[in-house]
Amino acid sequence: MTTELPGGCPSVTFVDSQGTRTSNAMIPVSTPQLPLFPTTVCRLPVPVDARQAMIDSGSTQALHVRPAYNVPLPRWGVPTRPRPASIAVIGDTGCETTANAALNQNCLKDWHFHGLSVNAATTSSPDLVVHVGDYVYREEPQLASDKSLGCNVMSERGGWGCLVKDFFEPAEALLAKAPFLFARGNHEACQPPVVGRGVEWWRYLATQIFGNDECFSISSNHPAEAEPVVIDAGTLHFILFDSSAIPDADDFVLNQAVATQYIKWFNQVNALANRHPMQEYFLITHKPLWMVKAASSTAVTWTGPTLAKAVEQTTAKALAPNIRLVLSGHEHLYQMLDFNSTRPPQLTVGSSGTKLETAPDDTKVEGKVVDGEPVTQSISHDIHGYAVLRADPGNPWRLTFHNSAGRAQSPSCTLSTGTTKEFSCP
């Protein structure tokens, strides 16, 4: 949590399954650094048996807790619900403002993330929210149509004010509904001398949040802090794979030198998945491994050859067999791509807020070869929205795409449970 007031961290009261209450003081991680970061950042691990968590409003100067003092906790980990039953997937959520004002989004009229957040929270009622990366798009915040104190001058290019405007405020309904799993996108790079841009990721959202100025000491290539990380959600496991450092110039062409650097990380991904070979894993990487950007009657343009080559050159020559799905963003549209093979389907959700790209013609995608395998099914949407994965205990995952108003778009798809991994979308 954060508070815009200096001083100590608040306490949190936990209530366990037996009704026992315990209170623990949060641990300070960083202190205010004006003008970009007027915040004290605090953290506290949540006990596994906690069923309720409440921030103690009177214990410190934390007077601006939003949206409420009750912290949403996991609703799984019991025999009747061994894993999340409903997962909302969002990505690329911010409002785009660049140096070319004529191409900017109108953040008051054409940016749908706030409404999307409210509708996803109320109509989809997720147990968990996965954000696949890219939170702040206000690279020229002084050009935004919804200027606000703290995010309105070019020199900021990030910082607390822009993170609040681009993410915390519009995502408030979802943040109050369910725990979040945050992935790092290519917009979350710590790049001095652009003081604000990217620092907010390491300061507020990273799996390992850093203290004051620590991100400036991170390697610009691939920091050790960004090694693959596994997040356990009961019997479902997520592996966060940091692909943010791959140059955008290599999105559509193979860069073998870069691919070679990533072989080590994908071997680690497979090792993590082999911890529980009979349980399901979802791989989260902001840049897709296999995703079709454009299609003609004769060929497709697909993004991911550098990452895909790194997977091909791992010890296993593929992803571990219990990695059932790849979740990504980066490209500003929605797409589900599968191959009816041992390769997991690629789900791309980059359509939750920022300016959209034109989706390819799915009829021209299907049957085309991507990374050595023909696409058996492609479902793409170039409308703002989010994905929902639902599965009752013992049942397979069902995937639907919802528009920003919360309405499900056909078709609804079911993930197979056999050796081949594909979605059935009647």
XYZ file of C-alpha atoms in Angstrom, residues 79-85 235 280 390-397 414-417:
21
model
C -10.848 -28.224 -0.435
C -13.948 -26.887 -2.184
C -11.941 -24.269 -4.095
C -8.356 -25.449 -4.636
C -7.576 -22.730 -7.186
C -9.134 -19.472 -8.455
C -12.483 -20.113 -10.102
C -3.115 -25.853 -7.515
C -1.342 -26.554 -14.321
C -13.514 -19.657 -15.454
C -13.224 -23.196 -14.109
C -15.132 -24.927 -11.366
C -13.133 -27.588 -9.454
C -12.509 -30.596 -11.665
C -13.684 -28.834 -14.831
C -11.640 -27.373 -17.725
C -11.062 -23.658 -18.225
C -13.023 -24.572 -23.540
C -9.380 -25.514 -22.978
C -8.660 -29.185 -23.574
C -7.298 -31.330 -20.762
